[in-house]
Backbone as JSON Lines, residues from 0, in Angstrom:
{"i":0,"aa":"G","n":[0.95,-1.25,-0.08],"ca":[-0.06,0.03,-0.02],"c":[0.78,1.13,-0.06]}
{"i":1,"aa":"V","n":[0.18,2.35,-0.13],"ca":[0.89,3.68,-0.09],"c":[0.26,4.47,0.94]}
{"i":2,"aa":"A","n":[1.34,5.38,1.66],"ca":[0.78,6.22,2.58],"c":[0.88,7.58,2.03]}
{"i":3,"aa":"S","n":[0.03,8.59,2.22],"ca":[-0.09,9.86,1.69],"c":[-0.19,10.84,3.09]}
{"i":4,"aa":"V","n":[0.53,11.81,2.91],"ca":[0.54,12.96,3.96],"c":[0.28,14.37,3.06]}
{"i":5,"aa":"E","n":[-0.48,15.27,3.51],"ca":[-0.53,16.6,2.95],"c":[-0.6,17.73,3.91]}
{"i":6,"aa":"G","n":[0.72,18.26,4.34],"ca":[0.79,19.23,5.17],"c":[0.5,18.79,6.68]}
{"i":7,"aa":"D","n":[0.36,17.49,6.97],"ca":[0.26,17.07,8.28],"c":[1.4,17.48,9.46]}
{"i":8,"aa":"F","n":[2.56,17.41,8.92],"ca":[3.68,17.72,9.76],"c":[4.47,18.96,9.33]}
{"i":9,"aa":"H","n":[4.35,19.3,8.33],"ca":[4.82,20.58,7.91],"c":[4.13,21.3,6.65]}
{"i":10,"aa":"K","n":[3.74,22.51,6.98],"ca":[2.63,23.23,6.13],"c":[3.38,23.26,4.84]}
{"i":11,"aa":"G","n":[2.48,22.88,3.89],"ca":[2.88,22.73,2.34],"c":[3.71,21.62,1.79]}
{"i":12,"aa":"V","n":[4.04,20.83,2.57],"ca":[4.74,19.69,2.23],"c":[3.87,18.29,2.16]}
{"i":13,"aa":"I","n":[4.12,17.73,0.89],"ca":[3.41,16.43,0.66],"c":[4.23,15.26,0.45]}
{"i":14,"aa":"A","n":[3.86,14.23,0.69],"ca":[4.63,12.92,0.53],"c":[3.82,11.7,0.26]}
{"i":15,"aa":"L","n":[4.27,10.84,-0.51],"ca":[4.12,9.33,-0.64],"c":[5.13,8.37,-0.27]}
{"i":16,"aa":"S","n":[4.65,7.45,0.45],"ca":[5.63,6.48,0.73],"c":[5.11,4.96,0.55]}
{"i":17,"aa":"C","n":[5.88,4.02,0.43],"ca":[5.53,2.54,0.02],"c":[6.76,1.74,0.72]}
{"i":18,"aa":"P","n":[6.4,0.67,1.38],"ca":[7.27,-0.1,1.87],"c":[7.91,-0.99,0.99]}
{"i":19,"aa":"V","n":[9.25,-1.64,1.39],"ca":[9.97,-2.52,0.67],"c":[10.41,-3.57,1.49]}
{"i":20,"aa":"F","n":[10.06,-4.86,1.03],"ca":[10.14,-6.02,1.82],"c":[11.09,-7.2,1.18]}
{"i":21,"aa":"D","n":[11.9,-7.92,2.08],"ca":[12.92,-8.9,1.71],"c":[12.24,-10.24,1.66]}
{"i":22,"aa":"Y","n":[13.25,-11.14,1.15],"ca":[12.71,-12.71,1.1],"c":[12.07,-13.18,2.37]}
{"i":23,"aa":"R","n":[12.14,-12.57,3.49],"ca":[11.37,-13.24,4.59],"c":[9.98,-12.47,4.8]}
{"i":24,"aa":"D","n":[9.73,-11.61,3.96],"ca":[8.47,-10.87,3.99],"c":[8.47,-9.67,5.1]}
{"i":25,"aa":"V","n":[9.73,-9.41,5.4],"ca":[10.08,-8.34,6.46],"c":[10.09,-6.99,5.89]}
{"i":26,"aa":"M","n":[9.7,-5.94,6.23],"ca":[9.91,-4.75,5.9],"c":[11.15,-4.35,6.14]}
{"i":27,"aa":"V","n":[12.07,-4.1,5.09],"ca":[13.41,-3.39,5.37],"c":[13.89,-2.06,4.81]}
{"i":28,"aa":"G","n":[12.74,-1.45,4.26],"ca":[12.87,-0.09,3.99],"c":[11.66,0.56,3.4]}
{"i":29,"aa":"A","n":[11.75,1.69,2.89],"ca":[10.66,2.44,2.35],"c":[11.09,3.25,1.22]}
{"i":30,"aa":"I","n":[10.6,3.67,0.08],"ca":[10.67,4.62,-0.74],"c":[9.73,5.83,-0.52]}
{"i":31,"aa":"T","n":[10.26,7.07,-0.48],"ca":[9.23,8.13,-0.29],"c":[9.6,9.16,-1.4]}
{"i":32,"aa":"V","n":[8.44,9.77,-1.87],"ca":[8.44,10.86,-2.68],"c":[7.96,12.01,-1.99]}
{"i":33,"aa":"L","n":[8.71,13.17,-1.89],"ca":[8.52,14.35,-0.99],"c":[8.65,15.74,-1.74]}
{"i":34,"aa":"S","n":[7.73,16.44,-1.53],"ca":[7.9,17.64,-2.26],"c":[6.98,18.68,-1.67]}
{"i":35,"aa":"H","n":[6.93,19.96,-2.38],"ca":[6.1,21.0,-1.92],"c":[4.62,20.77,-2.44]}
{"i":36,"aa":"Y","n":[3.64,21.12,-1.71],"ca":[2.22,21.0,-2.43],"c":[2.15,21.77,-3.76]}
{"i":37,"aa":"G","n":[1.46,20.85,-4.54],"ca":[1.27,21.3,-5.85],"c":[2.23,20.9,-7.0]}
{"i":38,"aa":"D","n":[3.24,20.3,-6.28],"ca":[4.45,19.63,-7.34],"c":[4.0,18.35,-8.03]}
{"i":39,"aa":"F","n":[3.11,17.7,-7.18],"ca":[2.52,16.36,-7.88],"c":[1.28,16.03,-7.01]}
{"i":40,"aa":"D","n":[0.48,15.21,-7.63],"ca":[-0.75,14.76,-7.09],"c":[-0.59,13.63,-5.93]}
{"i":41,"aa":"P","n":[-0.75,14.02,-4.68],"ca":[-0.53,13.05,-3.49],"c":[-1.71,12.04,-3.38]}
{"i":42,"aa":"D","n":[-2.46,11.83,-4.36],"ca":[-3.56,10.94,-4.21],"c":[-2.96,9.33,-4.28]}
{"i":43,"aa":"P","n":[-3.22,8.58,-3.09],"ca":[-2.64,7.25,-3.08],"c":[-3.19,6.31,-4.11]}
{"i":44,"aa":"E","n":[-4.04,6.74,-4.92],"ca":[-4.42,5.94,-6.03],"c":[-4.25,6.56,-7.44]}
{"i":45,"aa":"G","n":[-3.37,7.71,-7.33],"ca":[-2.98,8.61,-8.49],"c":[-1.78,7.85,-9.3]}
{"i":46,"aa":"P","n":[-1.31,8.64,-10.45],"ca":[-0.19,8.13,-11.13],"c":[1.21,8.01,-10.29]}
{"i":47,"aa":"V","n":[1.45,8.95,-9.6],"ca":[2.52,8.96,-8.95],"c":[2.7,7.87,-7.85]}
{"i":48,"aa":"A","n":[1.55,7.67,-7.23],"ca":[1.39,6.4,-6.38],"c":[1.69,5.09,-6.92]}
{"i":49,"aa":"R","n":[0.95,4.98,-8.17],"ca":[1.14,3.73,-8.78],"c":[2.52,3.42,-9.36]}
{"i":50,"aa":"D","n":[3.28,4.5,-9.77],"ca":[4.62,4.34,-10.15],"c":[5.46,4.12,-9.05]}
{"i":51,"aa":"L","n":[5.14,4.66,-7.88],"ca":[5.86,4.36,-6.52],"c":[5.6,3.01,-6.09]}
{"i":52,"aa":"M","n":[4.52,2.51,-6.18],"ca":[4.1,1.17,-5.68],"c":[4.75,0.22,-6.61]}
{"i":53,"aa":"A","n":[4.81,0.38,-7.99],"ca":[5.51,-0.51,-8.83],"c":[7.16,-0.43,-8.78]}
{"i":54,"aa":"A","n":[7.72,0.54,-8.34],"ca":[8.95,0.57,-7.87],"c":[9.33,-0.32,-6.67]}
{"i":55,"aa":"C","n":[8.49,-0.02,-5.67],"ca":[8.81,-0.95,-4.43],"c":[8.56,-2.17,-4.57]}
{"i":56,"aa":"H","n":[7.41,-2.73,-5.41],"ca":[7.34,-4.0,-5.68],"c":[8.34,-4.66,-6.53]}
{"i":57,"aa":"D","n":[9.03,-3.93,-7.48],"ca":[10.1,-4.46,-8.15],"c":[11.28,-4.57,-7.25]}
{"i":58,"aa":"L","n":[11.66,-3.64,-6.61],"ca":[12.77,-3.71,-5.48],"c":[12.55,-4.96,-4.42]}
{"i":59,"aa":"S","n":[11.22,-5.04,-4.09],"ca":[11.09,-6.28,-3.17],"c":[11.17,-7.49,-3.87]}
{"i":60,"aa":"R","n":[10.74,-7.67,-5.12],"ca":[11.16,-8.8,-5.68],"c":[12.52,-9.09,-6.0]}
{"i":61,"aa":"G","n":[13.44,-8.04,-6.14],"ca":[14.7,-8.24,-6.43],"c":[15.44,-8.71,-4.98]}
{"i":62,"aa":"L","n":[14.7,-8.38,-3.78],"ca":[15.2,-8.8,-2.66],"c":[14.89,-10.14,-2.25]}
{"i":63,"aa":"G","n":[14.04,-10.59,-3.02],"ca":[13.57,-12.16,-2.87],"c":[12.08,-12.38,-2.32]}
{"i":64,"aa":"Q","n":[11.28,-11.16,-2.16],"ca":[10.02,-11.26,-1.7],"c":[9.16,-12.16,-2.91]}
{"i":65,"aa":"A","n":[8.63,-13.36,-2.47],"ca":[7.97,-14.18,-3.28],"c":[6.68,-13.75,-3.81]}
{"i":66,"aa":"H","n":[6.0,-12.78,-3.08],"ca":[4.89,-12.39,-3.55],"c":[4.69,-10.83,-2.96]}
{"i":67,"aa":"T","n":[3.97,-10.09,-3.91],"ca":[3.56,-8.61,-3.47],"c":[2.16,-8.47,-3.49]}
{"i":68,"aa":"S","n":[1.58,-7.67,-2.58],"ca":[0.19,-7.37,-2.39],"c":[0.0,-6.0,-2.68]}
């Protein structure tokens, strides 16, 4: 899944984040896209989120995760 924040911690800052898993299905990291409000659409179902999720799934597969959800 993808987490999204819009100014929750710092006014005007938006972010999307997605977990990365290893062969044990243990979260070993995350990739986060961070920017100023208006630079991209922080919708967790939008195009940036889809690309981010695809990148995290690819990296997880590269680390041996057998399945991604």
